[in-house]
Tab-separated table of C-alpha atoms in Angstrom:
chain	number	residue	atom	x	y	z
A	1	MET	CA	-6.992	103.834	100.830
A	2	LEU	CA	-9.983	102.048	99.226
A	3	LYS	CA	-10.454	105.082	96.953
A	4	ILE	CA	-14.103	105.557	98.087
A	5	SER	CA	-13.635	109.143	99.006
A	6	SER	CA	-12.562	111.825	96.616
A	7	ARG	CA	-10.129	112.961	99.205
A	8	SER	CA	-6.979	110.888	98.977
A	9	VAL	CA	-5.127	109.991	102.104
A	10	GLU	CA	-1.963	108.852	100.208
A	11	LYS	CA	-0.986	112.401	99.470
A	12	MET	CA	-1.272	113.383	103.117
A	13	MET	CA	0.661	110.332	104.401
A	14	PRO	CA	4.044	109.477	102.841
A	15	GLN	CA	4.339	105.800	102.023
A	16	ASP	CA	7.926	105.516	103.195
A	17	ARG	CA	6.798	106.048	106.808
A	18	LEU	CA	4.835	102.810	106.803
A	19	TYR	CA	6.919	99.646	107.123
A	20	SER	CA	4.253	97.485	105.511
A	21	LEU	CA	4.179	99.636	102.393
A	22	ARG	CA	7.943	99.775	102.252
A	23	SER	CA	8.190	95.990	102.443
A	24	LEU	CA	5.679	95.531	99.622
A	25	ASP	CA	7.620	97.744	97.168
A	26	THR	CA	9.867	96.118	94.447
A	27	PRO	CA	13.563	96.327	95.472
A	28	MET	CA	15.774	98.542	93.314
A	29	ALA	CA	18.347	95.761	92.809
A	30	GLY	CA	15.648	93.503	91.397
A	31	LYS	CA	14.657	96.141	88.880
A	32	ILE	CA	18.261	96.565	87.782
A	33	LEU	CA	18.726	92.798	87.516
A	34	ALA	CA	15.533	92.491	85.495
A	35	ARG	CA	16.699	95.176	83.103
A	36	TRP	CA	20.072	93.432	82.707
A	37	LEU	CA	18.449	90.089	82.108
A	38	MET	CA	16.105	91.586	79.554
A	39	GLY	CA	19.033	93.258	77.796
A	40	ILE	CA	21.048	90.058	77.812
A	41	GLY	CA	18.065	88.142	76.503
A	42	VAL	CA	17.574	90.600	73.664
A	43	ILE	CA	21.275	90.468	72.814
A	44	PHE	CA	21.192	86.667	72.951
A	45	LEU	CA	18.219	86.603	70.590
A	46	ILE	CA	20.026	88.921	68.214
A	47	VAL	CA	23.177	86.792	68.418
A	48	LEU	CA	21.161	83.665	67.616
A	49	PHE	CA	20.347	85.119	64.212
A	50	LEU	CA	23.853	86.329	63.412
A	51	PRO	CA	25.760	84.436	60.678
A	52	TRP	CA	28.216	81.788	61.859
A	53	GLN	CA	30.771	80.228	59.524
A	54	GLN	CA	30.982	76.513	60.056
A	55	ASN	CA	34.461	75.051	60.268
A	56	ILE	CA	36.430	71.887	60.801
A	57	ARG	CA	39.089	72.014	63.445
A	58	GLY	CA	42.411	70.207	63.274
A	59	ASN	CA	45.835	70.194	64.845
A	60	GLY	CA	49.149	69.682	63.140
A	61	LYS	CA	52.610	71.042	62.565
A	62	VAL	CA	54.644	73.047	60.092
A	63	THR	CA	56.216	71.060	57.257
A	64	ALA	CA	57.163	71.487	53.584
A	65	LEU	CA	54.911	70.759	50.621
A	66	ASN	CA	57.726	69.221	48.583
A	67	PRO	CA	59.093	66.056	50.274
A	68	ALA	CA	62.601	67.016	49.132
A	69	ASN	CA	62.435	70.114	51.366
A	70	ARG	CA	61.522	68.240	54.540
A	71	PRO	CA	64.068	67.240	57.205
A	72	GLN	CA	66.270	64.493	55.812
A	73	THR	CA	68.179	61.873	57.758
A	74	VAL	CA	71.713	61.312	56.484
A	75	GLU	CA	72.651	57.638	56.802
A	76	THR	CA	75.894	55.759	56.403
A	77	VAL	CA	76.031	53.324	53.498
A	78	ILE	CA	78.753	51.108	54.955
A	79	ALA	CA	79.574	49.885	58.422
A	80	GLY	CA	82.384	51.823	60.043
A	81	ARG	CA	83.726	53.787	62.975
A	82	ILE	CA	83.435	57.569	63.219
A	83	GLN	CA	86.916	58.958	62.706
A	84	THR	CA	86.347	62.704	62.305
A	85	TRP	CA	83.460	65.201	62.416
A	86	LYS	CA	83.740	67.982	59.843
A	87	VAL	CA	80.667	70.054	60.819
A	88	ASN	CA	78.888	71.353	63.895
A	89	GLU	CA	75.197	71.296	64.695
A	90	GLY	CA	73.441	74.319	63.227
A	91	GLN	CA	76.114	74.772	60.568
A	92	TYR	CA	75.062	75.442	56.988
A	93	VAL	CA	76.346	72.927	54.447
A	94	THR	CA	76.105	72.726	50.683
A	95	LYS	CA	75.512	69.627	48.605
A	96	GLY	CA	78.609	67.427	48.620
A	97	ASP	CA	80.197	68.881	51.768
A	98	THR	CA	81.801	66.280	54.036
A	99	ILE	CA	79.888	65.821	57.285
A	100	ALA	CA	81.986	63.058	58.837
A	101	ILE	CA	84.673	60.521	57.947
A	102	VAL	CA	84.415	56.881	58.967
A	103	SER	CA	87.057	54.161	59.044
A	104	GLU	CA	86.788	50.439	58.363
A	105	VAL	CA	85.662	47.849	60.898
A	106	LYS	CA	85.714	44.778	58.623
A	107	GLU	CA	89.046	42.952	58.533
A	108	LYS	CA	88.615	42.209	54.826
A	109	TYR	CA	89.178	45.895	54.046
A	110	PHE	CA	91.848	46.717	56.655
A	111	ASP	CA	94.705	46.811	54.103
A	112	PRO	CA	95.245	50.490	53.203
A	113	GLN	CA	96.861	49.425	49.903
A	114	LEU	CA	93.986	47.138	48.943
A	115	LEU	CA	93.093	49.113	45.811
A	116	LEU	CA	96.718	49.092	44.628
A	117	ARG	CA	97.006	45.358	45.199
A	118	LEU	CA	93.785	44.700	43.341
A	119	ARG	CA	95.069	46.698	40.384
A	120	GLU	CA	98.296	44.667	40.437
A	121	VAL	CA	96.351	41.395	40.468
A	122	ILE	CA	94.197	42.633	37.588
A	123	LYS	CA	97.292	43.626	35.624
A	124	SER	CA	98.800	40.174	36.222
A	125	LYS	CA	95.593	38.489	35.105
A	126	GLU	CA	95.506	40.651	31.987
A	127	SER	CA	99.085	39.580	31.160
A	128	SER	CA	98.156	35.943	31.756
A	129	LEU	CA	95.133	36.368	29.529
A	130	GLN	CA	97.302	37.882	26.801
A	131	SER	CA	99.744	34.965	27.072
A	132	LYS	CA	96.929	32.462	26.725
A	133	ASP	CA	95.616	34.381	23.756
A	134	ASP	CA	99.065	34.268	22.124
A	135	LYS	CA	99.316	30.547	22.857
A	136	ALA	CA	95.890	29.962	21.318
A	137	ASN	CA	96.928	31.859	18.186
A	138	ALA	CA	100.154	29.823	17.991
A	139	LEU	CA	98.203	26.587	18.301
A	140	ARG	CA	95.830	27.696	15.565
A	141	LYS	CA	98.805	28.375	13.300
A	142	GLN	CA	100.326	25.008	14.240
A	143	ILE	CA	97.087	23.203	13.391
A	144	SER	CA	96.897	25.046	10.094
A	145	ALA	CA	100.539	24.117	9.325
A	146	LEU	CA	99.927	20.465	10.217
A	147	ARG	CA	96.929	20.314	7.927
A	148	ASP	CA	98.936	21.877	5.119
A	149	GLY	CA	101.774	19.405	5.782
A	150	LEU	CA	99.313	16.523	5.786
A	151	ARG	CA	97.944	17.556	2.409
A	152	THR	CA	101.476	17.924	0.986
A	153	LYS	CA	102.721	14.602	2.363
A	154	VAL	CA	99.621	12.746	1.248
A	155	ALA	CA	99.950	14.258	-2.231
A	156	GLN	CA	103.583	13.136	-2.391
A	157	ALA	CA	102.680	9.677	-1.118
A	158	LYS	CA	99.877	9.380	-3.665
A	159	ALA	CA	102.273	10.353	-6.458
A	160	LYS	CA	104.715	7.700	-5.268
A	161	LEU	CA	101.819	5.225	-5.024
A	162	ASP	CA	100.883	5.919	-8.628
A	163	ALA	CA	104.486	5.357	-9.711
A	164	GLU	CA	104.715	2.114	-7.733
A	165	ARG	CA	101.426	0.953	-9.233
A	166	VAL	CA	102.784	1.501	-12.729
A	167	LYS	CA	105.953	-0.413	-11.824
A	168	PHE	CA	103.869	-3.151	-10.270
A	169	GLU	CA	101.627	-3.485	-13.313
A	170	ASN	CA	104.665	-3.607	-15.642
A	171	ALA	CA	106.366	-6.187	-13.464
A	172	LYS	CA	103.171	-8.224	-13.326
A	173	ASN	CA	102.803	-8.198	-17.098
A	174	GLN	CA	106.426	-9.202	-17.601
A	175	PHE	CA	106.115	-11.945	-14.999
A	176	GLU	CA	102.982	-13.377	-16.631
A	177	ARG	CA	104.682	-13.399	-20.069
A	178	ASN	CA	107.808	-15.013	-18.720
A	179	LYS	CA	105.707	-17.531	-16.847
A	180	LYS	CA	104.057	-18.604	-20.086
A	181	LEU	CA	107.427	-18.761	-21.799
A	182	PHE	CA	108.858	-20.817	-18.944
A	183	GLU	CA	105.936	-23.215	-19.052
A	184	ALA	CA	106.503	-23.547	-22.825
A	185	GLY	CA	110.186	-24.217	-22.155
A	186	ASN	CA	111.435	-21.166	-24.005
A	187	ILE	CA	113.360	-19.566	-21.108
A	188	PRO	CA	115.487	-21.004	-18.384
A	189	LEU	CA	114.424	-21.303	-14.764
A	190	THR	CA	116.844	-18.650	-13.558
A	191	LYS	CA	115.349	-15.984	-15.769
A	192	TYR	CA	111.879	-16.977	-14.676
A	193	GLN	CA	112.867	-16.764	-11.030
A	194	ASP	CA	114.512	-13.379	-11.646
A	195	MET	CA	111.268	-11.999	-13.134
A	196	GLU	CA	109.291	-13.518	-10.275
A	197	TYR	CA	111.590	-11.782	-7.807
A	198	LYS	CA	111.135	-8.416	-9.559
A	199	TYR	CA	107.391	-8.935	-9.584
A	200	GLN	CA	107.260	-9.631	-5.850
A	201	GLY	CA	109.503	-6.609	-5.161
A	202	ALA	CA	107.209	-4.315	-7.203
A	203	GLU	CA	104.196	-5.711	-5.388
A	204	ALA	CA	105.832	-5.069	-2.019
A	205	ASP	CA	106.764	-1.511	-3.007
A	206	TYR	CA	103.190	-0.873	-4.125
A	207	THR	CA	101.816	-2.218	-0.845
A	208	ASN	CA	104.326	-0.158	1.148
A	209	ALA	CA	103.243	2.988	-0.734
A	210	GLN	CA	99.626	2.346	0.283
A	211	ILE	CA	100.658	1.752	3.882
A	212	GLU	CA	102.763	4.935	3.840
A	213	ILE	CA	99.703	7.034	2.952
A	214	GLU	CA	97.750	5.582	5.837
A	215	ARG	CA	100.730	6.053	8.160
A	216	LEU	CA	101.111	9.701	7.182
A	217	GLN	CA	97.396	10.375	7.667
A	218	ALA	CA	97.423	8.688	11.075
A	219	GLU	CA	100.585	10.520	12.156
A	220	TYR	CA	99.385	13.964	11.122
A	221	LEU	CA	95.861	13.431	12.419
A	222	ASP	CA	97.339	12.469	15.785
A	223	LYS	CA	99.417	15.661	15.827
A	224	ILE	CA	96.408	17.752	14.734
A	225	ASN	CA	94.174	16.199	17.394
A	226	LYS	CA	96.775	16.856	20.070
A	227	ALA	CA	97.156	20.479	18.933
A	228	GLU	CA	93.367	20.959	18.877
A	229	SER	CA	93.145	19.467	22.374
A	230	ASP	CA	95.826	21.892	23.563
A	231	LEU	CA	93.924	24.719	21.852
A	232	ASN	CA	90.667	23.776	23.585
A	233	ASN	CA	92.417	23.596	26.958
A	234	THR	CA	94.016	26.961	26.321
A	235	LEU	CA	90.664	28.481	25.350
A	236	ALA	CA	89.059	27.022	28.496
A	237	GLU	CA	91.833	28.523	30.623
A	238	GLN	CA	91.390	31.785	28.739
A	239	PHE	CA	87.661	31.853	29.504
A	240	ASP	CA	88.345	31.063	33.176
A	241	THR	CA	90.876	33.880	33.287
A	242	GLN	CA	88.363	36.255	31.674
A	243	ALA	CA	85.780	35.307	34.322
A	244	GLU	CA	88.309	35.846	37.114
A	245	LEU	CA	89.347	39.141	35.534
A	246	ALA	CA	85.729	40.323	35.319
A	247	LYS	CA	85.217	39.372	38.967
A	248	LEU	CA	88.371	41.237	39.989
A	249	ARG	CA	87.334	44.320	38.006
A	250	ASN	CA	83.922	44.234	39.670
A	251	GLU	CA	85.597	43.943	43.064
A	252	LEU	CA	87.883	46.855	42.189
A	253	VAL	CA	84.935	49.061	41.204
A	254	ASN	CA	83.108	48.088	44.394
A	255	MET	CA	86.184	48.934	46.429
A	256	GLU	CA	86.575	52.291	44.674
A	257	ILE	CA	82.933	53.089	45.433
A	258	ARG	CA	83.349	51.845	49.005
A	259	SER	CA	86.408	54.036	49.479
A	260	GLN	CA	84.238	57.031	48.553
A	261	GLN	CA	81.649	56.002	51.149
A	262	TYR	CA	84.140	56.684	53.943
A	263	PHE	CA	83.197	60.340	53.450
A	264	ILE	CA	79.613	60.977	54.582
A	265	ARG	CA	78.481	63.911	52.451
A	266	ALA	CA	75.515	66.272	52.533
A	267	PRO	CA	72.849	65.219	49.996
A	268	GLN	CA	71.621	68.803	49.534
A	269	ASP	CA	71.981	72.355	50.826
A	270	GLY	CA	70.715	72.907	54.354
A	271	PHE	CA	71.473	73.103	58.056
A	272	VAL	CA	72.782	70.307	60.253
A	273	VAL	CA	70.115	70.278	62.970
A	274	LYS	CA	70.772	67.074	64.869
A	275	ALA	CA	73.645	64.624	65.198
A	276	ALA	CA	72.417	61.094	65.811
A	277	ARG	CA	75.897	59.971	66.904
A	278	ALA	CA	78.294	61.805	69.180
A	279	GLY	CA	82.005	61.623	69.787
A	280	ILE	CA	84.823	59.848	68.007
A	281	GLY	CA	85.087	56.100	67.609
A	282	GLU	CA	81.392	55.193	67.711
A	283	THR	CA	80.586	52.204	65.544
A	284	LEU	CA	77.974	52.467	62.816
A	285	LYS	CA	76.095	49.766	60.960
A	286	GLU	CA	74.865	49.943	57.378
A	287	GLY	CA	71.931	52.355	57.239
A	288	ASP	CA	72.476	53.868	60.696
A	289	PRO	CA	71.534	57.588	60.896
A	290	VAL	CA	74.398	60.015	61.346
A	291	CYS	CA	72.625	63.371	61.431
A	292	THR	CA	69.575	65.268	60.191
A	293	ILE	CA	69.675	68.051	57.600
A	294	MET	CA	67.000	70.702	57.253
A	295	PRO	CA	67.018	71.973	53.647
A	296	GLN	CA	67.054	75.718	53.149
A	297	SER	CA	63.850	76.489	51.284
A	298	ASN	CA	60.911	78.866	51.309
A	299	ASP	CA	58.610	75.940	50.666
A	300	VAL	CA	56.370	75.877	53.743
A	301	ALA	CA	53.056	74.200	54.472
A	302	VAL	CA	51.001	72.994	57.421
A	303	GLU	CA	50.281	69.334	57.996
A	304	MET	CA	46.878	69.052	59.705
A	305	TYR	CA	44.899	66.052	60.887
A	306	VAL	CA	41.101	66.113	60.769
A	307	LYS	CA	38.489	63.568	61.782
A	308	ALA	CA	37.453	60.987	59.234
A	309	MET	CA	33.799	62.095	59.463
A	310	ASP	CA	34.789	65.590	58.271
A	311	VAL	CA	36.856	64.508	55.247
A	312	PRO	CA	33.872	64.313	52.821
A	313	LEU	CA	33.254	68.021	53.481
A	314	LEU	CA	36.759	69.041	52.416
A	315	SER	CA	37.917	69.969	48.945
A	316	LYS	CA	41.032	71.417	47.425
A	317	GLY	CA	41.118	75.210	47.634
A	318	ARG	CA	39.098	75.542	50.866
A	319	LYS	CA	40.177	78.489	52.996
A	320	VAL	CA	41.852	77.743	56.320
A	321	ARG	CA	42.680	79.894	59.332
A	322	ILE	CA	45.878	78.867	61.101
A	323	GLU	CA	47.246	79.706	64.543
A	324	PHE	CA	50.962	79.048	65.064
A	325	ASP	CA	52.439	78.110	68.427
A	326	GLY	CA	54.385	80.992	69.928
A	327	PHE	CA	52.407	83.695	68.104
A	328	PRO	CA	49.637	85.341	70.188
A	329	ALA	CA	46.249	85.085	68.557
A	330	LEU	CA	42.588	85.549	69.348
A	331	GLN	CA	40.587	83.276	67.108
A	332	PHE	CA	36.806	83.298	66.688
A	333	SER	CA	36.340	80.192	64.609
A	334	GLY	CA	32.906	81.225	63.358
A	335	TRP	CA	33.855	84.853	62.711
A	336	PRO	CA	37.255	84.783	61.000
A	337	SER	CA	36.954	88.443	60.033
A	338	VAL	CA	37.278	89.546	63.677
A	339	SER	CA	40.092	87.121	64.512
A	340	VAL	CA	43.496	88.507	65.407
A	341	GLY	CA	46.864	86.781	65.051
A	342	SER	CA	45.757	83.964	62.727
A	343	PHE	CA	46.937	83.488	59.160
A	344	GLY	CA	45.191	82.371	56.009
A	345	GLY	CA	45.828	79.222	54.028
A	346	LEU	CA	44.346	76.997	51.339
A	347	VAL	CA	43.834	73.239	51.317
A	348	GLU	CA	46.297	71.809	48.800
A	349	VAL	CA	46.366	68.044	49.469
A	350	ILE	CA	43.877	65.614	51.011
A	351	ASP	CA	45.267	62.147	51.676
A	352	PHE	CA	43.437	59.197	50.142
A	353	VAL	CA	44.195	56.953	53.131
A	354	ASN	CA	44.088	57.604	56.843
A	355	SER	CA	47.360	58.577	58.493
A	356	LYS	CA	46.213	57.928	62.050
A	357	PRO	CA	43.320	55.823	63.362
A	358	GLY	CA	40.188	57.827	62.576
A	359	GLU	CA	42.106	60.807	61.178
A	360	PHE	CA	43.150	61.971	57.734
A	361	ARG	CA	46.001	64.284	56.865
A	362	ILE	CA	45.640	67.443	54.802
A	363	LEU	CA	48.328	69.852	53.615
A	364	VAL	CA	47.664	73.582	53.749
A	365	VAL	CA	49.704	76.148	51.809
A	366	PRO	CA	49.808	79.926	52.365
A	367	ASP	CA	47.008	82.009	50.894
A	368	LYS	CA	48.623	84.581	48.606
A	369	ASN	CA	45.650	86.909	49.057
A	370	ASP	CA	46.109	86.971	52.853
A	371	ASP	CA	48.841	88.152	55.192
A	372	PRO	CA	52.127	86.301	54.630
A	373	TRP	CA	53.052	83.671	57.161
A	374	PRO	CA	55.703	84.703	59.699
A	375	LYS	CA	59.287	83.964	58.706
A	376	GLN	CA	60.136	82.852	62.241
A	377	ILE	CA	58.132	79.623	62.071
A	378	ARG	CA	60.256	76.488	62.075
A	379	ASN	CA	59.617	73.106	60.602
A	380	GLY	CA	57.816	70.994	63.200
A	381	SER	CA	56.187	73.903	65.062
A	382	GLY	CA	52.714	73.119	66.379
A	383	THR	CA	49.629	74.619	64.770
A	384	GLN	CA	45.884	74.780	65.184
A	385	GLY	CA	43.707	75.238	62.165
A	386	TRP	CA	40.122	75.775	61.129
A	387	VAL	CA	38.944	74.801	57.660
A	388	MET	CA	36.204	77.270	56.737
A	389	LEU	CA	32.887	75.989	55.382
A	390	ASP	CA	29.556	77.775	54.729
A	391	ASP	CA	27.664	80.406	56.779
A	392	VAL	CA	24.690	79.381	58.958
A	393	PRO	CA	22.784	81.146	61.776
A	394	VAL	CA	24.215	80.817	65.269
A	395	TRP	CA	21.069	79.076	66.528
A	396	TYR	CA	21.463	76.409	63.831
A	397	GLU	CA	25.092	75.815	64.771
A	398	ILE	CA	24.154	75.423	68.460
A	399	TRP	CA	21.376	73.019	67.528
A	400	ARG	CA	23.755	71.047	65.280
A	401	GLN	CA	26.397	70.793	67.966
A	402	LEU	CA	23.877	69.652	70.587
A	403	ASN	CA	22.586	66.922	68.277
A	404	GLY	CA	26.009	65.873	66.985
A	405	PHE	CA	25.119	66.491	63.339
A	406	PRO	CA	27.903	67.114	60.787
A	407	PRO	CA	28.280	70.544	59.181
A	408	SER	CA	26.026	71.249	56.222
A	409	LEU	CA	27.120	72.324	52.751
A	410	TYR	CA	25.145	74.223	50.133
A	411	GLU	CA	27.416	72.911	47.377
A	412	GLU	CA	29.008	69.503	46.990
A	413	PRO	CA	32.814	69.530	47.442
A	414	LEU	CA	34.711	69.918	44.183
A	415	ASP	CA	36.534	66.594	44.503
A	416	ALA	CA	33.251	64.769	45.000
A	417	VAL	CA	31.651	66.571	42.041
A	418	ILE	CA	34.483	65.479	39.770
A	419	GLN	CA	34.239	61.884	40.955
A	420	THR	CA	30.469	61.750	40.438
A	421	GLU	CA	30.549	63.426	37.026
A	422	GLU	CA	33.049	60.955	35.566
A	423	PRO	CA	30.744	57.905	35.919
A	424	LYS	CA	27.902	59.916	34.323
A	425	LYS	CA	30.054	60.704	31.277
A	426	GLU	CA	31.020	57.046	30.966
A	427	LYS	CA	27.351	56.014	31.061
A	428	LYS	CA	26.488	58.513	28.308
A	429	LYS	CA	29.229	57.108	26.095
C-alpha cells in the first residue's frame, strides 16, 4: 500500500471490496457533470466571440406610406338626419358612389320647393332691375330734352330781348327829341304825351323780355333738377336691387351646393369598413363621422415607434426585420440570417418631432431584395421590428447591455453626415 515492497498488494486485493476505497473514488455522475460543464463552458466561450448584429427594437402597426391610402373618415358637411343607407359594411365603393342620404333638420330649409322659389324671386328682382334701368334711361333722355329745350327757349328769349332793346332805344331817342321840341314849344302836349307813353311801353317790354329769360332759366332748371333727383333716386334703388340680387344669387348657389350635400358620397375607391352611425333617423351635426373607408391600394408600410435615445443611430435606408401578428416567426434579433418567419424592410421616413412621449415614429417600406410581405396583412395589424445596425462580438453586446450603453456605429448615420457637411460648405464659402 505504501509502495515499499516490489510486490504490490493492490493487484491481489480488488479495490471494490473495500468500502473505504469505494467511498474515496470520484462518482461517475460527477465526472459526467464535469464533462458537460466543460463542454458548455467551451461553447459559451466560443459563442462570446461570435458576431452579433446590434439592433433597435420597436413596435408598431401596418399602415400606408401615402396618407391618401390610409383609412379615411367620411364626414357629413351639413347637419341632417339619416334617411337611407346605400351601402353595407365591407362593400366596395368607387369614387362618387352614394353612401347615405340625409334629410334636413333646420326649419329654414324645410320647403322642398325652396330652390324654385328662390329662382322666382331672382327672376322678379331681375325684372325690377330692368324696369329701374329703363326708368333711369328715360330720365336721362328727359334731362337731355329739358336742357335742349332750355337752350332753345333762352335763344328765342334773347332774340326777343334784342328786338325789344332796339325798339326801346328807338322809342327813347324819339322821346328825347320830342321832349326837346315840346320844351321849345314846337309840338303840342298831346303828341309829347303820346311819345312818352310809347317810350314807357317800349321800356316795359324790354324789362319783361329780360325777366322772361330769367323765368325760363329758373323754370327749366327746376325741371332739370327734379329729373336729376329722380334719376339719382332711381340709380340708388337700382344699386340696392343689384345688391339684393347678388345676395339672392349667392343664396341660390349655396342652396344648390347644400342640396348636393344631402348625398354623402365616397371620396375615393375603397371598402366601407366601419359605420359610425347605425339605423335610420339618427341626427348628425356638421362634421360628424358617418363611416370609414379603406382605400384599395398596394401601398403598404409599417409604422414603428422607437425610443428617443435610439433615433440618432437611425438613417434612411437602414435594413429592418419585421414580424407580423398572426404569422408564426422565430426571430433571432442578432442573427437575422437564421431567423424564420420575419420579413425585410427599409427605413423610409424618420419623424422630426416625437409622436409619443419619449418615442419617435419611423416608416418602414418593403425591401424589394427580400421576400415580399404577405398579402393577408391588414391595415392596423400589429408588428414588431428590429432595425439592424453593425456587427459586434457577443461578449461586447452583453457588456453593453449590462452597462446600459447605446449601440455603437462604425459610420455616422447618413442623415447626420448630410447635416454636418452643409455647415462646413457654408463656412468654406
